CSV table of C-alpha atoms in Angstrom, one decimal:
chain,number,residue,atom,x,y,z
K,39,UNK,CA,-57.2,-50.0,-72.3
K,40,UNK,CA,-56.1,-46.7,-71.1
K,41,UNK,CA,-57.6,-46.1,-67.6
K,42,UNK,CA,-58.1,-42.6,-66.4
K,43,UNK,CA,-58.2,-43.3,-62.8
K,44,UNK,CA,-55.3,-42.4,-60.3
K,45,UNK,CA,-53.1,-45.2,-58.9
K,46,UNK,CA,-54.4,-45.2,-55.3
K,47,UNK,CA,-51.5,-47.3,-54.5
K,48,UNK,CA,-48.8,-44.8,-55.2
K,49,UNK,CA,-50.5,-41.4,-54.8
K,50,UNK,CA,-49.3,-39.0,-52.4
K,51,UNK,CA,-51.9,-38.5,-49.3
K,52,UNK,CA,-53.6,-35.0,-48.4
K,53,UNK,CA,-51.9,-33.1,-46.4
K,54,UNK,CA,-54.7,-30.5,-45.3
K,55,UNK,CA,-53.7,-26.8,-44.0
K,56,UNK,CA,-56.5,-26.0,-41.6
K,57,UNK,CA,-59.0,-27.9,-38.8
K,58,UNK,CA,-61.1,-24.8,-38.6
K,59,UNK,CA,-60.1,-24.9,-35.0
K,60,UNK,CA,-59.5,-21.7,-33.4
K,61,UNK,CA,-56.0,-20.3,-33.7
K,62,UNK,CA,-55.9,-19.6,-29.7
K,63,UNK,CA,-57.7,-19.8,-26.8
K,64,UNK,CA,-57.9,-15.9,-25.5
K,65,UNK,CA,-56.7,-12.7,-27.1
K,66,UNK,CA,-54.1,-12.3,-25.0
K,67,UNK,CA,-52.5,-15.9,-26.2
K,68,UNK,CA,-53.4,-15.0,-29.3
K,69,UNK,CA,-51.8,-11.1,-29.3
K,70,UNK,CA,-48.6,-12.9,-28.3
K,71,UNK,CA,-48.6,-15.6,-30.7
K,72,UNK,CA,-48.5,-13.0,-33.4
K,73,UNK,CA,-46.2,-11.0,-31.8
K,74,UNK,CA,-43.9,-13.2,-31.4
K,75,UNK,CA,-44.4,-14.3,-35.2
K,76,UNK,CA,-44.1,-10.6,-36.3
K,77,UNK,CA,-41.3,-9.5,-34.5
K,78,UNK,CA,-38.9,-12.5,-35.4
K,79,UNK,CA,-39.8,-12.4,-39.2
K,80,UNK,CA,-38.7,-9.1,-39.1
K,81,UNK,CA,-35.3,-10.0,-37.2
K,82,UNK,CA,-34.8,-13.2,-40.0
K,83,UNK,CA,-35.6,-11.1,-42.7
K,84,UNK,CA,-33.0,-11.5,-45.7
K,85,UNK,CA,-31.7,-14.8,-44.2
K,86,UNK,CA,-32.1,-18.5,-45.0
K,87,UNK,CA,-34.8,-19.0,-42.6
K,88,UNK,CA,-38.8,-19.1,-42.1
K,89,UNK,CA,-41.0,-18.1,-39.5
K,90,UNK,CA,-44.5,-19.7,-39.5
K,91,UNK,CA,-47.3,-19.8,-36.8
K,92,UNK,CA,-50.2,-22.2,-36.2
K,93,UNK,CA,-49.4,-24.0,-39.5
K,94,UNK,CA,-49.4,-27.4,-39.8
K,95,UNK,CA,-46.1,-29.4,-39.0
K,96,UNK,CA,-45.9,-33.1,-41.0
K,97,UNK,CA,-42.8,-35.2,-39.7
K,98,UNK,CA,-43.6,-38.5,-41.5
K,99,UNK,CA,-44.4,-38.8,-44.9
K,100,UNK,CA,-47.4,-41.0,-45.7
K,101,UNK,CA,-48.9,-39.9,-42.6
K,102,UNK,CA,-51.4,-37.0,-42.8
K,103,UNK,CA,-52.5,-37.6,-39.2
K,104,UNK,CA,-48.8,-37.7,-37.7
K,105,UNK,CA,-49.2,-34.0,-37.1
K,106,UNK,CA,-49.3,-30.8,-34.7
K,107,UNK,CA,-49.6,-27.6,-35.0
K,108,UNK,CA,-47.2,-25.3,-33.1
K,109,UNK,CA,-47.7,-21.7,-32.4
K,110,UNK,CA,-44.9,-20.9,-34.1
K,111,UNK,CA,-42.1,-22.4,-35.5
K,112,UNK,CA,-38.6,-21.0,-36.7
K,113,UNK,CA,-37.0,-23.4,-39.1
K,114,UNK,CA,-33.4,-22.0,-40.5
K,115,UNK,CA,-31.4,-22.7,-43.5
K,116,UNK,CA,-34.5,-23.3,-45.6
K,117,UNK,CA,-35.9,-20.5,-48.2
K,118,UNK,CA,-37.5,-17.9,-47.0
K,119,UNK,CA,-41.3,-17.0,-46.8
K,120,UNK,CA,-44.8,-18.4,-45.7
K,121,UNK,CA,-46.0,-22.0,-46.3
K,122,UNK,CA,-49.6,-23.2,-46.0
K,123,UNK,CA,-48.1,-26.1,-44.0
K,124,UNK,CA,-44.5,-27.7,-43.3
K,125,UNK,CA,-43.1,-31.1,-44.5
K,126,UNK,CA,-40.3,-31.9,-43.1
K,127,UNK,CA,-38.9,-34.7,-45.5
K,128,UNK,CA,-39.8,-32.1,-48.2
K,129,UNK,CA,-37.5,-29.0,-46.6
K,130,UNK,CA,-34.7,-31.2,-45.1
K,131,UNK,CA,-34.6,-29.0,-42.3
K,132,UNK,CA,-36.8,-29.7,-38.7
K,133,UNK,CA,-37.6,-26.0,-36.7
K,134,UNK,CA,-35.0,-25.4,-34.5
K,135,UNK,CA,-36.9,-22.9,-32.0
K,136,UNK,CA,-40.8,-23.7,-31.4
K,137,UNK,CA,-43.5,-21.3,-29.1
K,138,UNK,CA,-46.1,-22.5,-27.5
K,139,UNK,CA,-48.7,-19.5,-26.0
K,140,UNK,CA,-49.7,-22.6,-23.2
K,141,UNK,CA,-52.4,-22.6,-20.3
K,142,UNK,CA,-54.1,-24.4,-17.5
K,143,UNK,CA,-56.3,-25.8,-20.6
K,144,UNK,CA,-53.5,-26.9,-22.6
K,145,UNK,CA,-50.9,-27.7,-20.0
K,146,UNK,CA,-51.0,-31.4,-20.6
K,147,UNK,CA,-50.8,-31.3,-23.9
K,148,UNK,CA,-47.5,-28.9,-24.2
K,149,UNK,CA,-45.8,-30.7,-21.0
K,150,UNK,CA,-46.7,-33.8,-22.4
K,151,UNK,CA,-47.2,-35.1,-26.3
K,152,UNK,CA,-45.5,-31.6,-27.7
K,153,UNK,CA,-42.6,-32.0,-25.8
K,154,UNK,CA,-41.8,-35.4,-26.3
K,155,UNK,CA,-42.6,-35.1,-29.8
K,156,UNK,CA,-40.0,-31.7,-30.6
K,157,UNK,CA,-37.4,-33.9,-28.2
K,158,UNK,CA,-37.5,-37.1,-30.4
K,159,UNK,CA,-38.0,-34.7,-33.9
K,160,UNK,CA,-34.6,-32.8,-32.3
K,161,UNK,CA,-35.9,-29.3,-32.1
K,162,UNK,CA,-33.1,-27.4,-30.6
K,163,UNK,CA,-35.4,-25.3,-28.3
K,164,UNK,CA,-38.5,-25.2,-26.6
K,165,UNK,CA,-40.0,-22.6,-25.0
K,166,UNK,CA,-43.5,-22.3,-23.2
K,167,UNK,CA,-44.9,-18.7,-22.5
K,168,UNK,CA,-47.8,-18.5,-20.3
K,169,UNK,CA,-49.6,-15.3,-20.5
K,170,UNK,CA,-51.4,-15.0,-17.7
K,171,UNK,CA,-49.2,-17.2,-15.7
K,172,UNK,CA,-51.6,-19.6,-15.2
K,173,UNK,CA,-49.5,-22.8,-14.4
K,174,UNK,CA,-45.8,-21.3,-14.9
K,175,UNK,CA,-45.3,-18.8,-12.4
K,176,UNK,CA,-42.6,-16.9,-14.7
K,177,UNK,CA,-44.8,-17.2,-17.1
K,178,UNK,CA,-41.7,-18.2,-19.6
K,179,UNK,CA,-40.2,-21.8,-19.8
K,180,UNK,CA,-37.7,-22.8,-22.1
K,181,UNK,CA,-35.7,-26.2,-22.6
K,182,UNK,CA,-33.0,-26.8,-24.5
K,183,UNK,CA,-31.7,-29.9,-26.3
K,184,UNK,CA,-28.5,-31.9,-25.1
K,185,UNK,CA,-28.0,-35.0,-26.3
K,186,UNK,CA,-31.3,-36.3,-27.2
K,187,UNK,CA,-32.7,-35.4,-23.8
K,188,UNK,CA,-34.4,-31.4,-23.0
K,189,UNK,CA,-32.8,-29.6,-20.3
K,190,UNK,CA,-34.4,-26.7,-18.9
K,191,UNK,CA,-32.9,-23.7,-19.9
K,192,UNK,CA,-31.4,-21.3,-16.9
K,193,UNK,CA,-29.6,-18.5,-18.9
K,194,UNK,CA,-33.2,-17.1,-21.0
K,195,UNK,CA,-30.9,-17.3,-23.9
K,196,UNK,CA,-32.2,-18.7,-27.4
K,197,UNK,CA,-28.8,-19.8,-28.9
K,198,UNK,CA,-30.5,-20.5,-32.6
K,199,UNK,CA,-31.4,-16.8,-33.1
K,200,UNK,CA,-28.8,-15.2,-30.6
K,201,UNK,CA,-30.9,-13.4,-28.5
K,202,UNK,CA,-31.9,-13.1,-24.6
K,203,UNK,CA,-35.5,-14.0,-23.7
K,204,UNK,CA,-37.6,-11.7,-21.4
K,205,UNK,CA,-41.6,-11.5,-19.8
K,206,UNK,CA,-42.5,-8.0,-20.3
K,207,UNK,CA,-46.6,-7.5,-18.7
K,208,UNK,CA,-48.0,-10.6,-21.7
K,209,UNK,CA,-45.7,-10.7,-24.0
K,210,UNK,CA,-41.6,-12.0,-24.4
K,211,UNK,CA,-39.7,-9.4,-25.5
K,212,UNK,CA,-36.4,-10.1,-27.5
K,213,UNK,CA,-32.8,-8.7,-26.9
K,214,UNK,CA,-29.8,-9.4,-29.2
K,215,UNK,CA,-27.1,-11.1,-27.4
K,216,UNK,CA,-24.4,-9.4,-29.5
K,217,UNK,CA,-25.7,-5.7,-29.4
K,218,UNK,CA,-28.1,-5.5,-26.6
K,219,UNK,CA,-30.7,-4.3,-28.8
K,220,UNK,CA,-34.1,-4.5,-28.0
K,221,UNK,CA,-36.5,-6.2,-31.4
K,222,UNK,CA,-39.1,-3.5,-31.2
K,223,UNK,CA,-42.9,-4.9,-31.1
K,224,UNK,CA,-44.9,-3.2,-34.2
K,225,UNK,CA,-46.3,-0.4,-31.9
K,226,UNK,CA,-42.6,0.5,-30.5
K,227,UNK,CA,-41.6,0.3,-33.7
K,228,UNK,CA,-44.3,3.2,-35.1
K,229,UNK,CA,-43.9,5.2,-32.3
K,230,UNK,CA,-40.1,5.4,-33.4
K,231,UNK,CA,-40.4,6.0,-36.5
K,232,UNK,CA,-42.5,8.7,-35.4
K,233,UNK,CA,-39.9,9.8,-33.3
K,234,UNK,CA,-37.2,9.4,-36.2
K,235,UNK,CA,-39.6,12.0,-38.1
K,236,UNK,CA,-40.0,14.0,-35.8
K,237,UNK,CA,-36.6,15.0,-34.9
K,238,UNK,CA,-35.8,15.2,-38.8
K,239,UNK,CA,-38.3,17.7,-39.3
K,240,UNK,CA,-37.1,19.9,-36.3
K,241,UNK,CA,-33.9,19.7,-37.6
K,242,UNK,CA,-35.1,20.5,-41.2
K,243,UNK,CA,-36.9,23.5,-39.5
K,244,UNK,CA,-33.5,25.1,-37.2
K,245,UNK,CA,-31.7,24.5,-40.4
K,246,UNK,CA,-33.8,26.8,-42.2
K,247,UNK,CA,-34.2,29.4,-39.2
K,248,UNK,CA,-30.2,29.6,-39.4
K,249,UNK,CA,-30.1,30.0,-43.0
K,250,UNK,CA,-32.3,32.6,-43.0
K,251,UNK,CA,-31.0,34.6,-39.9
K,252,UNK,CA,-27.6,34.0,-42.2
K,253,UNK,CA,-29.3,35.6,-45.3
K,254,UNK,CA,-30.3,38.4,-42.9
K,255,UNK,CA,-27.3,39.3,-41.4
K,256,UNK,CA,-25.5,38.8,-45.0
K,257,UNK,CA,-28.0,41.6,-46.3
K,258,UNK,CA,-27.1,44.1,-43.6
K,259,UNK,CA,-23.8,44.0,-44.0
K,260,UNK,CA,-24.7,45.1,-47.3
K,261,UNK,CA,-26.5,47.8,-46.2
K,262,UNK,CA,-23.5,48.8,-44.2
K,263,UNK,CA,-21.1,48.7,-47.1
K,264,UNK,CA,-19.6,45.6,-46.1
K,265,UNK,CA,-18.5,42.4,-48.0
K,266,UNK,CA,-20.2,39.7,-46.1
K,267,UNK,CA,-17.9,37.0,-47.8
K,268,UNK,CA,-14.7,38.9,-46.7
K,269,UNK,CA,-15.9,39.6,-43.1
């Protein structure tokens, strides 16, 4: 008899996407979470790489509960573009840079389980931004793997992505090690594009005045019998 029923034995669990929990605890945790996520898409845009935040991170198949969730997560030499969740026996590839937007409230849980957990997966870097410096004084933390042990990292450089870490009021802003270049923030990035615009139009606008005043001058030369190409 043919049986219609799944094989409960060898069907894959559910992997949900979600908790319905709230993605962070304040606005400003939450304003840098997707800063951070914004401005380093951009930057990896075009490469082998993925950015995703407060998604769902599975590291052992079979195991739906054998999860976290980290703020966001930079995984490289994997396709690009957004996932509902990340399996890492599925991509082949664990993040090699994770965020954590941490507090008094959640201090325990980043110091602790977290980073044990991205030291045994072998995430190449750590870093803990505190907002409101509420338990880290800097408000930025970073640690770094060698061996198979974190150290705390002293030069505020992420090697993965090449760039130099920095607190800037509640955010971290980003600086490429190779050019010096700051990653502009969407707002910084408007307002220079604005800028961009701006000075293209006034140069649009003195090119025109000095084609006319050319025009001008061209036609009264003409008036005084003279060849304006020969003069």
């Amino acid at each position: 008899m043919t049986t219609l029923l799944p094989n409960l034995r060898s069907a894959e669990p559910l992997y949900p996407t979600g908790d319905g929990e709230p993605v962070a605890e304040t606005f400003d945790h939450l304003y840098a979470l997707l800063i951070v996520l914004e401005v380093l898409r951009q930057f990896l845009a075009g490469r082998q790489a993925t950015v995703l935040g407060n998604q769902y991170l599975y590291y052992a198949q079979g195991f739906p509960r054998l999860r976290t969730a980290p703020d966001v997560m930079v995984i490289l030499d994997v396709a690009p573009g957004g996932r509902d969740n990340y399996k890492i026996w599925e991509e082949g590839q664990v993040p090699a840079v994770i965020f954590e937007m941490t507090s008094e409230g959640t201090r325990q849980q980043d110091e602790g389980f977290k980073r044990t957990l991205y030291e045994q997966l072998g995430v190449q870097e750590y870093w803990q931004f505190d907002p409101k410096g509420e338990w880290i004084a800097e408000q930025l933390r970073g640690y770094r793997l060698r061996g198979e042990i974190y150290e705390p990292i002293t030069d505020s450089q992420s090697q993965p992505l090449q760039l130099r870490l920095a607190v800037e009021g509640r955010l971290i802003a980003f600086y490429r090690l190779d050019t010096g270049e700051k990653l502009l923030i969407p707002e910084e990035l408007a307002a220079a594009l604005e800028q961009q615009t701006i000075a293209r139009q006034q140069a649009e606008e003195q090119a025109e005045q000095e084609r006319q005043r050319s025009e001008r001058l061209a036609a009264r030369l003409r008036e005084l019998g003279e060849d304006p190409d020969t003069v």
